[in-house]
PDB file of C-alpha atoms and ligand atoms in Angstrom:
ATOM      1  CA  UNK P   1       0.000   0.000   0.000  1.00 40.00           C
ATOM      2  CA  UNK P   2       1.567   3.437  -0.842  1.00 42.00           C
ATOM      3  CA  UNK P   3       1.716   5.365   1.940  1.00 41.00           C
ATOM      4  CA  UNK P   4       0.290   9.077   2.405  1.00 46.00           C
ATOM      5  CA  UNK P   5       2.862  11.994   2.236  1.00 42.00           C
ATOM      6  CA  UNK P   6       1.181  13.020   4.978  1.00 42.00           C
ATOM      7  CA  UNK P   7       1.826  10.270   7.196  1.00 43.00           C
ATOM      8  CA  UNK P   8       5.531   9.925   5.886  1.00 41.00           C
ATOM      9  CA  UNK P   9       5.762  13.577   7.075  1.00 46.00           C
ATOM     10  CA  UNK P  10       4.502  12.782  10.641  1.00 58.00           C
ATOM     11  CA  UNK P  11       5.860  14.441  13.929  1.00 70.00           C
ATOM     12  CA  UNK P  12       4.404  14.680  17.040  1.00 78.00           C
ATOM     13  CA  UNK P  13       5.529  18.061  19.207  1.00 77.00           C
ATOM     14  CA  UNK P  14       9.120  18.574  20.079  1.00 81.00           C
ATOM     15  CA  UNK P  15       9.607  15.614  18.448  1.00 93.00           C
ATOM     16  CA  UNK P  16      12.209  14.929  15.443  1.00 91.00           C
ATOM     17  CA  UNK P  17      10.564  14.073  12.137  1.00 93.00           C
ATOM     18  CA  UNK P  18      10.930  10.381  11.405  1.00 95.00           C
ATOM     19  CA  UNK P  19      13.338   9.085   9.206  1.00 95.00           C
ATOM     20  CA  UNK P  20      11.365   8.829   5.393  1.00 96.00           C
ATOM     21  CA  UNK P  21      11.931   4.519   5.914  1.00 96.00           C
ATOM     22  CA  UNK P  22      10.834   4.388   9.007  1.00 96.00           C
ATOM     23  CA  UNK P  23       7.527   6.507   8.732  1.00 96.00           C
ATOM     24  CA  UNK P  24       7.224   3.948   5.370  1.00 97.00           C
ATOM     25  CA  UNK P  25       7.634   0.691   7.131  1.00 97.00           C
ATOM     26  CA  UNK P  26       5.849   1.978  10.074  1.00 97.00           C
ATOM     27  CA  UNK P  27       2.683   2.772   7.791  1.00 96.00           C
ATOM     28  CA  UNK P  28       3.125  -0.646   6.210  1.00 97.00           C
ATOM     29  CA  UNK P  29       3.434  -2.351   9.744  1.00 96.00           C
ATOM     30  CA  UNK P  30       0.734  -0.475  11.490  1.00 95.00           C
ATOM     31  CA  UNK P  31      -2.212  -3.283  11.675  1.00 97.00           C
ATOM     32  CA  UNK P  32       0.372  -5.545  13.955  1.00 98.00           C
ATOM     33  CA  UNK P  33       1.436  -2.453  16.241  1.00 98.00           C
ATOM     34  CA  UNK P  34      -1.506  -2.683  18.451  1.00 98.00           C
ATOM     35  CA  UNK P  35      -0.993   0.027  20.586  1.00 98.00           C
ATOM     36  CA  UNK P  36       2.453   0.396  19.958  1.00 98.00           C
ATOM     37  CA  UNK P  37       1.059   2.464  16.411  1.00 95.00           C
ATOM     38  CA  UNK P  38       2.724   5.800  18.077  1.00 95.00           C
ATOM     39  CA  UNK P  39       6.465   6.151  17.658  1.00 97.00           C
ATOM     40  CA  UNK P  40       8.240   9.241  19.242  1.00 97.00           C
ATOM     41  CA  UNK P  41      11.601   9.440  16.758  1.00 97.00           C
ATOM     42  CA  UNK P  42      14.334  11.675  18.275  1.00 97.00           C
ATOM     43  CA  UNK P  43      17.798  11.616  16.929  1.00 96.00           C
ATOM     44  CA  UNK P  44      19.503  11.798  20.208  1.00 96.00           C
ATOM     45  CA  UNK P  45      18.009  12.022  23.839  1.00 97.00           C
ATOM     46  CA  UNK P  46      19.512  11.181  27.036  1.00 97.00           C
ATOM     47  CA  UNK P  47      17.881   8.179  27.830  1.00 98.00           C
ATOM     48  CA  UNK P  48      14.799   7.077  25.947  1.00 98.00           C
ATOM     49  CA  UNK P  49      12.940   5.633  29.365  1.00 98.00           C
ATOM     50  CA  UNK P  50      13.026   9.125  30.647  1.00 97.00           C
ATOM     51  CA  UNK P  51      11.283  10.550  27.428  1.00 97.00           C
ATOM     52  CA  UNK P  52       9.146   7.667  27.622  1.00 98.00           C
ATOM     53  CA  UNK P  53       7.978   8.006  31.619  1.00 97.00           C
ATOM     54  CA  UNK P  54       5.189  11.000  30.812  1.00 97.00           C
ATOM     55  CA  UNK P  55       4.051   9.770  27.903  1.00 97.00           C
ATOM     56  CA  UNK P  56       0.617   7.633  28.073  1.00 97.00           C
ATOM     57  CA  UNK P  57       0.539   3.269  27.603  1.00 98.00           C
ATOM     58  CA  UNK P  58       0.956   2.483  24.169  1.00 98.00           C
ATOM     59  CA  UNK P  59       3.515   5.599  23.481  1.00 98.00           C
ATOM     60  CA  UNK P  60       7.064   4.272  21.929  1.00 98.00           C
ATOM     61  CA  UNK P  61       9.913   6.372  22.213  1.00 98.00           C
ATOM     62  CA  UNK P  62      12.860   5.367  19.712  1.00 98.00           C
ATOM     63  CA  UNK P  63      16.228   7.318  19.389  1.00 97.00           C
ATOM     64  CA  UNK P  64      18.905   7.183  17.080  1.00 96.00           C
ATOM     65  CA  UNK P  65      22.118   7.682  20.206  1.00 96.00           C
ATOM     66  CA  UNK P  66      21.710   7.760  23.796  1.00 97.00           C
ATOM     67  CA  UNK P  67      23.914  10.473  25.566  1.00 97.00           C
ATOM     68  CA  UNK P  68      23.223   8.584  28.943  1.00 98.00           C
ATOM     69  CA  UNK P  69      21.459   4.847  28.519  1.00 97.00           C
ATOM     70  CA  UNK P  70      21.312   2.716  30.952  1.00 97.00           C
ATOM     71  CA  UNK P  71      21.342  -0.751  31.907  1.00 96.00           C
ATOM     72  CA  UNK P  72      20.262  -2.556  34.981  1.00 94.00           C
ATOM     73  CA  UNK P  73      22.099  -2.181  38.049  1.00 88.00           C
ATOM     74  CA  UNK P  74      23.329   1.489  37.386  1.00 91.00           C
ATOM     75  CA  UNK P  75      25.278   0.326  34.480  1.00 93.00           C
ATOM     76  CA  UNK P  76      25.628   2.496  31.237  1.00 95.00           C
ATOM     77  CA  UNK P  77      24.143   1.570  27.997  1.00 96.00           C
ATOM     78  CA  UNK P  78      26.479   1.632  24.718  1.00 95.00           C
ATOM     79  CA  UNK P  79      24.212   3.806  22.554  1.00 95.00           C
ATOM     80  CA  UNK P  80      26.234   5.141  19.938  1.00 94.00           C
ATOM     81  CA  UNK P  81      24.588   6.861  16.862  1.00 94.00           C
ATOM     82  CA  UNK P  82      22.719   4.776  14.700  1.00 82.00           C
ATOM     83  CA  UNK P  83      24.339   1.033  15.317  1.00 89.00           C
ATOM     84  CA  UNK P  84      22.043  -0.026  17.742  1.00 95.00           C
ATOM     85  CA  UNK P  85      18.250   0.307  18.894  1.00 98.00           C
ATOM     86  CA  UNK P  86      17.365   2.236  21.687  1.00 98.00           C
ATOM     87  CA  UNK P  87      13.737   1.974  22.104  1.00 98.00           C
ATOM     88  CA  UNK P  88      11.394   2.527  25.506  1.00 98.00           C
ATOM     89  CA  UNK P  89       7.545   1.537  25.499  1.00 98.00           C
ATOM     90  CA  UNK P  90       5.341   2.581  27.721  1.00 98.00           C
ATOM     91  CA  UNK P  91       2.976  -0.338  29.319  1.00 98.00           C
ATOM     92  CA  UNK P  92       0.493  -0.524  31.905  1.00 98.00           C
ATOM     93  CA  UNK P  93       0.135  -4.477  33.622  1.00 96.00           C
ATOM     94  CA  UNK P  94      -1.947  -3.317  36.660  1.00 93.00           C
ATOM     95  CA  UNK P  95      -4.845  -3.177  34.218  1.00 93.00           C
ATOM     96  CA  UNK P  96      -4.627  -6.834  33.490  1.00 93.00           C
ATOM     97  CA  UNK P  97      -8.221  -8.253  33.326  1.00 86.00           C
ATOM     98  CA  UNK P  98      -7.582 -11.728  35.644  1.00 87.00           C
ATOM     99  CA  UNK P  99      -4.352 -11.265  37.345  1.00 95.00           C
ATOM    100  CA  UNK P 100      -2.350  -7.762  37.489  1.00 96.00           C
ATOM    101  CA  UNK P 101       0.327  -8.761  40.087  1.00 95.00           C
ATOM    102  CA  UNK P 102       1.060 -11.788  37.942  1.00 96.00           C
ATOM    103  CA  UNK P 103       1.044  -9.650  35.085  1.00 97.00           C
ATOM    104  CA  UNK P 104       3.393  -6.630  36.143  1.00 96.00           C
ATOM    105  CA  UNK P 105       5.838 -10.308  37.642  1.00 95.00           C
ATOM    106  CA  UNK P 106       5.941 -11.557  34.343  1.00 97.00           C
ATOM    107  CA  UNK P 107       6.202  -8.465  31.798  1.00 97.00           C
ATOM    108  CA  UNK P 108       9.959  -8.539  31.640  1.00 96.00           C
ATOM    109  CA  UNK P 109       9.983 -12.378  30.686  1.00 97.00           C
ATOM    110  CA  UNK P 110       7.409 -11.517  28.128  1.00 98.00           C
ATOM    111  CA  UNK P 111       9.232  -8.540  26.544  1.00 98.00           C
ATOM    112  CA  UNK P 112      12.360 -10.768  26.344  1.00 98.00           C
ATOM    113  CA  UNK P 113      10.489 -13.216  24.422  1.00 98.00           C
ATOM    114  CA  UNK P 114       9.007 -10.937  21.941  1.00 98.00           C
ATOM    115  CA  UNK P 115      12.563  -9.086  21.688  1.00 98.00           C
ATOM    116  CA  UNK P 116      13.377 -13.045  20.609  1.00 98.00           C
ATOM    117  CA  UNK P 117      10.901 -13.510  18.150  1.00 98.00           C
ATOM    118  CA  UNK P 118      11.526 -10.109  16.325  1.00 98.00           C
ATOM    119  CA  UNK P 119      14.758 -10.543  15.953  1.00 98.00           C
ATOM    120  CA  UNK P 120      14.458 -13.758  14.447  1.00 98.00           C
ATOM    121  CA  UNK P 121      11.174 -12.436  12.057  1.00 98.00           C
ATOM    122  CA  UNK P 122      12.924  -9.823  10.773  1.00 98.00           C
ATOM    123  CA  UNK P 123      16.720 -11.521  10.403  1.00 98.00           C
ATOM    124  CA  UNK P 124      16.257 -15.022  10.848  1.00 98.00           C
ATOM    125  CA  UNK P 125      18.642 -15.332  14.004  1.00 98.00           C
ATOM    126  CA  UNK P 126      17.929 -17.155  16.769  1.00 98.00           C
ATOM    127  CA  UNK P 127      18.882 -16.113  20.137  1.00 98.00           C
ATOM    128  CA  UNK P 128      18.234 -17.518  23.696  1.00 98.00           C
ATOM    129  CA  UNK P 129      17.314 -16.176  26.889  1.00 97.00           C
ATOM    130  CA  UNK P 130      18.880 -15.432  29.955  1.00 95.00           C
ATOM    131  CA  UNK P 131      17.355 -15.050  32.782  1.00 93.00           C
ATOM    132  CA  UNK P 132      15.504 -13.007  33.579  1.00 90.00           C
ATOM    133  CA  UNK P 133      15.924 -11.583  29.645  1.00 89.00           C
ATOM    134  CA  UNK P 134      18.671 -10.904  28.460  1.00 95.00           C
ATOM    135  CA  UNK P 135      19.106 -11.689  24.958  1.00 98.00           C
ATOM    136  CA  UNK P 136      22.382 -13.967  23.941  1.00 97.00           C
ATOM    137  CA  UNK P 137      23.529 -15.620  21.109  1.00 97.00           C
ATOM    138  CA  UNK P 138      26.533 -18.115  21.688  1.00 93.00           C
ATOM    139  CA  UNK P 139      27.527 -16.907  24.672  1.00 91.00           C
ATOM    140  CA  UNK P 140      27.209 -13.044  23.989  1.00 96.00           C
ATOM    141  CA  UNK P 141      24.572 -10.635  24.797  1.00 96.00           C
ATOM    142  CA  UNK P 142      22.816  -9.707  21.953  1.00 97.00           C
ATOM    143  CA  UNK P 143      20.157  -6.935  23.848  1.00 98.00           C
ATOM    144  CA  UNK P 144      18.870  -5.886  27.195  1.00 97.00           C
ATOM    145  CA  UNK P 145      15.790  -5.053  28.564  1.00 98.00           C
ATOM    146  CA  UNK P 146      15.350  -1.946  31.662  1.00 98.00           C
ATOM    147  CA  UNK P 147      11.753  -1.881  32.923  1.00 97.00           C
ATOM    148  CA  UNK P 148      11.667   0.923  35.460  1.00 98.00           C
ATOM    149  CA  UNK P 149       7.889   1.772  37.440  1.00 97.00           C
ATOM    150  CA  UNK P 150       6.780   5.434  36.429  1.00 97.00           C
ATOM    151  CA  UNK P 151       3.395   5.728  38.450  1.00 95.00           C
ATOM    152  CA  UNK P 152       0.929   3.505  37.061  1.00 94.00           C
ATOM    153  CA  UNK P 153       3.312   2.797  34.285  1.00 98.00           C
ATOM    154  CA  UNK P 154       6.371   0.350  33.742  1.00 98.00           C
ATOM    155  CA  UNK P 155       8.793   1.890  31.177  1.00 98.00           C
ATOM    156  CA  UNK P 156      10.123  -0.915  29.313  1.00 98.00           C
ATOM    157  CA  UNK P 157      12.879   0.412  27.789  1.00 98.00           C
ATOM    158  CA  UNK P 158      14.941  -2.172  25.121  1.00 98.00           C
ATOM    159  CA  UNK P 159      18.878  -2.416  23.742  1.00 98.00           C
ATOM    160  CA  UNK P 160      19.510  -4.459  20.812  1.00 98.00           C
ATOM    161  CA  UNK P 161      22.762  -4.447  19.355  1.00 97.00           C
ATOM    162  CA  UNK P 162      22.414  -4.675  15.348  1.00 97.00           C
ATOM    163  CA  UNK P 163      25.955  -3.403  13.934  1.00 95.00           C
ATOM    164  CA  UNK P 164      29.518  -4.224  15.431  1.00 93.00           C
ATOM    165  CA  UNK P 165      29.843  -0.346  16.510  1.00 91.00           C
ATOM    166  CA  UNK P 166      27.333  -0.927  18.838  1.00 86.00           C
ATOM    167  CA  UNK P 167      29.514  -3.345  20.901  1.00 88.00           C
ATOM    168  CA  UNK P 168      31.332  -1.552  23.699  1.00 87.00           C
ATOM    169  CA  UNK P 169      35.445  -1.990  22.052  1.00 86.00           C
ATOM    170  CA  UNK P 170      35.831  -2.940  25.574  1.00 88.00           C
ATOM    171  CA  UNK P 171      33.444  -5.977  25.903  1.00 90.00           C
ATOM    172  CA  UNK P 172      33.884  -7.364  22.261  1.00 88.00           C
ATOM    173  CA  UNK P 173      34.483 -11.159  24.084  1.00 92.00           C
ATOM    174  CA  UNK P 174      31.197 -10.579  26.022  1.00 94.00           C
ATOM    175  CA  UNK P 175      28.616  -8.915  24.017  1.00 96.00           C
ATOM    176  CA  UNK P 176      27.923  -9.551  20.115  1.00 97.00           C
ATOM    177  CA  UNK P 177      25.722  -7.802  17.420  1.00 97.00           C
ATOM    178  CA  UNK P 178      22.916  -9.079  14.925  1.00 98.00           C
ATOM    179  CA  UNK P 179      25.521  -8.165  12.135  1.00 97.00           C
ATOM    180  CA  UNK P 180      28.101  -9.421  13.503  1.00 96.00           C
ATOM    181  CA  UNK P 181      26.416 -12.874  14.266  1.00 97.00           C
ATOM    182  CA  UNK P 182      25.193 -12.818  10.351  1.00 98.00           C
ATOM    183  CA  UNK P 183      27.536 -11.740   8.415  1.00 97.00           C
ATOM    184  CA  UNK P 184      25.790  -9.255   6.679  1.00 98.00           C
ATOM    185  CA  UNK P 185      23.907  -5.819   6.693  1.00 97.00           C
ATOM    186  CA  UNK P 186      20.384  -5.815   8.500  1.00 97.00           C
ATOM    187  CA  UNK P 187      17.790  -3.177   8.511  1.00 96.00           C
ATOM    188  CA  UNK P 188      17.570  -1.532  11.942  1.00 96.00           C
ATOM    189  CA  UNK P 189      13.953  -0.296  11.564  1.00 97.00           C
ATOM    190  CA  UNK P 190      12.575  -3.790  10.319  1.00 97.00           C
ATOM    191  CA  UNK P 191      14.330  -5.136  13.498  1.00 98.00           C
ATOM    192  CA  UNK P 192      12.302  -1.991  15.532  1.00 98.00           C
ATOM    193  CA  UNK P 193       9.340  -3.333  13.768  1.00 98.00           C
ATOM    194  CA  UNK P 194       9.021  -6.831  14.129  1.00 98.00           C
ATOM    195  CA  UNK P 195      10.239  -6.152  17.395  1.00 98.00           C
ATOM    196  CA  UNK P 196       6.865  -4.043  18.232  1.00 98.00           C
ATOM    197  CA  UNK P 197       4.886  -6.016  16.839  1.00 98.00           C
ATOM    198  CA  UNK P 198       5.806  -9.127  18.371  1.00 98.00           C
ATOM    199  CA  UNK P 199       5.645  -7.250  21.680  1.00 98.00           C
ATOM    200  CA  UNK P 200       2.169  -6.355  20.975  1.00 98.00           C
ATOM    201  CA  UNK P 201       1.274  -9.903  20.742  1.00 98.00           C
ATOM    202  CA  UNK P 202       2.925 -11.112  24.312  1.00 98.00           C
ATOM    203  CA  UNK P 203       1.650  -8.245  25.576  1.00 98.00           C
ATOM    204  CA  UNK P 204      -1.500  -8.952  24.733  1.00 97.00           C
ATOM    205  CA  UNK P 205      -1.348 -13.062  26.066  1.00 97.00           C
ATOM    206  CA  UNK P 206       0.198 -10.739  29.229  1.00 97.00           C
ATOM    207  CA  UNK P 207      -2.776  -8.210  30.027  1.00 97.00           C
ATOM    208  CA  UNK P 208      -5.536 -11.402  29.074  1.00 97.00           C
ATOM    209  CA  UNK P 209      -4.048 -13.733  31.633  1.00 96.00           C
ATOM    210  CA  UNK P 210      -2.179 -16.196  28.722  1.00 97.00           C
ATOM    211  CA  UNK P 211       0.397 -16.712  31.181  1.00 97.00           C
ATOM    212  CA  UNK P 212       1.486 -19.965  30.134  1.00 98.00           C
ATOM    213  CA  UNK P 213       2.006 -19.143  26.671  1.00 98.00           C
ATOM    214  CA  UNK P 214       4.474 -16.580  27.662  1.00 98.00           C
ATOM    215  CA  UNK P 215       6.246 -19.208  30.600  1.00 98.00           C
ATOM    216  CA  UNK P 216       6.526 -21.922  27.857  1.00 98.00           C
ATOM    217  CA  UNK P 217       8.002 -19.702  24.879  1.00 98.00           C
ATOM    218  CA  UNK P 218      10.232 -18.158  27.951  1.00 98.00           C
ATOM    219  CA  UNK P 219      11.230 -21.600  28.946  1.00 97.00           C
ATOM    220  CA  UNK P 220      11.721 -23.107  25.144  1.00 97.00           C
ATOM    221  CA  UNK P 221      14.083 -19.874  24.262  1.00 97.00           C
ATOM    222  CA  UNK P 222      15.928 -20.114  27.770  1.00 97.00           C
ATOM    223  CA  UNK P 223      18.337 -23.523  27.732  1.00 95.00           C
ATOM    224  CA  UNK P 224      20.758 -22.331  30.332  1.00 94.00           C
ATOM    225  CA  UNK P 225      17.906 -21.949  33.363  1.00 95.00           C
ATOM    226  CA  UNK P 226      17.858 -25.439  33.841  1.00 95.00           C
ATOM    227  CA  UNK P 227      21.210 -27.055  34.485  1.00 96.00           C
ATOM    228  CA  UNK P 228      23.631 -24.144  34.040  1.00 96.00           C
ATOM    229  CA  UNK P 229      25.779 -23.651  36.963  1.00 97.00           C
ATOM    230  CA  UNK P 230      25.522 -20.450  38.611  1.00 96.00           C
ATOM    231  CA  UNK P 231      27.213 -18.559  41.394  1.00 94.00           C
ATOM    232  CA  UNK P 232      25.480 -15.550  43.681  1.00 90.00           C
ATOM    233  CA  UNK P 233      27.490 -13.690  46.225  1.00 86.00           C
ATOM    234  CA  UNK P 234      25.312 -12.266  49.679  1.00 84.00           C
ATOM    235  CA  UNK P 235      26.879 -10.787  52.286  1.00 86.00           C
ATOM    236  CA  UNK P 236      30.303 -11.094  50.722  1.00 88.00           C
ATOM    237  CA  UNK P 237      29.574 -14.869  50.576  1.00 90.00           C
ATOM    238  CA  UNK P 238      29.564 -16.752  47.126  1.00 91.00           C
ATOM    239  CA  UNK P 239      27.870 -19.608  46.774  1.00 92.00           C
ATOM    240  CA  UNK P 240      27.444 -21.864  43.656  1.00 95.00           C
ATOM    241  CA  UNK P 241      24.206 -23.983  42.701  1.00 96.00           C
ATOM    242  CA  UNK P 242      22.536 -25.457  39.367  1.00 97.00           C
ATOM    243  CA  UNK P 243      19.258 -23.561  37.767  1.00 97.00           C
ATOM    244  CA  UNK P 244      16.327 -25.726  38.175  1.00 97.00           C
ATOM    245  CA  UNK P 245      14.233 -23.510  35.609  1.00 97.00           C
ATOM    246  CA  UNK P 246      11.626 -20.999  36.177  1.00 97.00           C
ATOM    247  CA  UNK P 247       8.580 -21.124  38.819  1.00 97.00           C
ATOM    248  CA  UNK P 248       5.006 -19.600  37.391  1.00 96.00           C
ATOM    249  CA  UNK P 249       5.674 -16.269  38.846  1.00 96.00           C
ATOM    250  CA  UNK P 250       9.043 -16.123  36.462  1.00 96.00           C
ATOM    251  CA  UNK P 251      11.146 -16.325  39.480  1.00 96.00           C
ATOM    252  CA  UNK P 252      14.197 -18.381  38.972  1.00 96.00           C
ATOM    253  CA  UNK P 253      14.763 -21.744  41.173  1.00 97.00           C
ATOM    254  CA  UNK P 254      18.600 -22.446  42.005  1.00 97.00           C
ATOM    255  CA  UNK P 255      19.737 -26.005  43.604  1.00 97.00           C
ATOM    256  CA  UNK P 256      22.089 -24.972  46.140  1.00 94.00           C
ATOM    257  CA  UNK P 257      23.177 -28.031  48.277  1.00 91.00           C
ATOM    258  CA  UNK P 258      20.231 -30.158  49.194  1.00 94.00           C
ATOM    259  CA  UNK P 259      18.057 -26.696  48.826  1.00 95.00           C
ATOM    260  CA  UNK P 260      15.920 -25.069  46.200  1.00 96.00           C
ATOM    261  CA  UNK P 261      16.336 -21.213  46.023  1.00 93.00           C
ATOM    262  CA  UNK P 262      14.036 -18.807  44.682  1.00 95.00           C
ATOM    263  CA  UNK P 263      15.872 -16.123  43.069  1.00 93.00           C
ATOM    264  CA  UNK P 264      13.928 -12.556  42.143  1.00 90.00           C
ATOM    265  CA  UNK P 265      16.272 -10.128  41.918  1.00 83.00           C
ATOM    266  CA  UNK P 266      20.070  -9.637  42.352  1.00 75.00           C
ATOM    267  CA  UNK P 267      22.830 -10.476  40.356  1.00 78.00           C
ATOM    268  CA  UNK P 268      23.573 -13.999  39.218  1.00 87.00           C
ATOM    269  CA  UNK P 269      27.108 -14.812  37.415  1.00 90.00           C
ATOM    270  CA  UNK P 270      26.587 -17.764  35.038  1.00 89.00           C
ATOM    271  CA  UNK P 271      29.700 -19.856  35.402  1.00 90.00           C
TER     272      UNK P 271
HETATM  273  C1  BTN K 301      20.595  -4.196  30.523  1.00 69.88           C
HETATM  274  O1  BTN K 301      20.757  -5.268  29.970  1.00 69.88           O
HETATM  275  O2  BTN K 301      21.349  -3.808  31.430  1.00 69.88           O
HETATM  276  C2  BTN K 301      19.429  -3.321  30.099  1.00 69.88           C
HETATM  277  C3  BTN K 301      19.807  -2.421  28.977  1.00 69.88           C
HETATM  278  C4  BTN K 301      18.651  -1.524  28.528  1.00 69.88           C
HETATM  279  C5  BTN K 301      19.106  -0.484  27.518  1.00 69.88           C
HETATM  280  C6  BTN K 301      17.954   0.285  26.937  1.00 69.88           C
HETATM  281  S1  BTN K 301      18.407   1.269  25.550  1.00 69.88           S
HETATM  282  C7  BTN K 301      16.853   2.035  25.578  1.00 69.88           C
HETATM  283  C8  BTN K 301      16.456   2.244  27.020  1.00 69.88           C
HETATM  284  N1  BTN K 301      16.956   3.503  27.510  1.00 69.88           N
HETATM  285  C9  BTN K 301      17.897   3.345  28.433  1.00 69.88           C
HETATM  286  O3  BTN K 301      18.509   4.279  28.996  1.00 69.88           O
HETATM  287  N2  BTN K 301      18.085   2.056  28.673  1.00 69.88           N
HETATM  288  C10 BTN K 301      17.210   1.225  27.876  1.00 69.88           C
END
């Protein structure tokens, strides 16, 4: 379908105007956005989750460079200028219709699932899941998720690495790109796309109560949380144990000794 200048034209206030193929394959995409249909474009902000956090549910906020991304646990996010997606979406779990708690629990597993499928839609690579979802391919992370409360909000913000520049020079053992994995060129925007869309679908299983379709894609994509060997330091204390997978509330269960721990949060090194 050709798309209308109009719509190829489209800015929202204070916002940059999108990129001519992005408004294109955003118009083409639109019927599988859900509520995601709203993309904020800027070509550099400081962090895309703070853009994001006034913006209402549905609202996507999608820079080209990050002058101050973030990753979990205070760390920075690599964000240089177009060779990676920096993307936050706003989402609202307490309004699930059966089970909200369960809901806002399980929205990170869900988001790295449908990071997982659009990646492999739009390229055709497969990567697993770590817990709780990160995104890895052989051994290096691929993308990273942030979801950060904002009132009645989460603000899911998403990293996926898509050219080489995008890998810190630093970490090039550690973390990987979808370019690098394949070889060849790949188009950022399809990768946005597919992404969004396939986040529109597990968030839809997510805010209907389809919580074991999101637990059993999580669990098919995610060898290494049952029978990886993992190590967790508290107190100053390490101590080592073997995943035992993932209970229904997405926490994940550790064999430590002759006990079974629940892990939420915290940092887990996989050995
Ligand atoms: C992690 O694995 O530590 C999470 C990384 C999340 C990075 C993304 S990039 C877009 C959004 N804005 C940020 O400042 N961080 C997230």
């Amino acid at each position: 379908m050709k798309s209308n200048p109009s719509d190829s034209a489209r800015r929202h206030e204070g916002d940059d105007t999108l990129p001519t193929e992005l408004s294109e394959l955003l118009d083409r995409s639109r019927s599988r956005l859900g509520p995601f249909g709203t993309v904020h474009y800027f070509r550099e902000v400081a962090s895309t989750n703070d853009v994001a956090a006034p913006l209402p549910e549905g609202a996507v906020v999608l820079a080209d460079r990050q002058t101050a991304g973030r990753g979990r646990r205070g760390r920075t996010w690599f964000s240089p200028l177009g060779s990676g997606l920096y993307a936050s979406v706003v989402l609202a779990p307490g309004r699930a219709s059966s089970d909200p708690m369960r809901a806002t629990l399980l929205l990170t597993l869900a988001a790295g699932v449908a990071l997982t499928e659009g990646v492999e839609a739009a390229t055709g690579l497969h990567a697993d899941l770590k817990w709780p979802n990160d995104l890895y391919v052989a051994r290096r992370k691929l993308a990273g998720i942030l979801a950060e409360a904002s009132g009645e909000h989460v603000i899911l913000g998403f990293g996926i690495n898509t050219s080489a520049e995008s890998v810190p020079p630093d970490l090039r053992e550690r973390v990987t790109s979808i370019e690098s994995e394949l070889g060849r060129h790949v188009d950022r925007y399809a990768v946005f796309l597919e992404a969004l869309a396939s986040l529109s679908r597990r968030y839809d299983d997510l805010l209907h109560g389809r919580f074991d379709a999101i637990l059993d894609a999580w669990r098919r994509r995610a060898p290494a949380s049952a029978g990886a060997r993992v190590a967790r330091t508290v107190n100053g204390v390490v101590e080592t144990g073997l995943t035992a997978g993932i209970d229904d509330n997405g926490a994940l269960l550790v064999r430590m000794g002759d006990r079974v721990e629940r892990i939420v949060s915290g940092e887990l090194q996989w050995l």
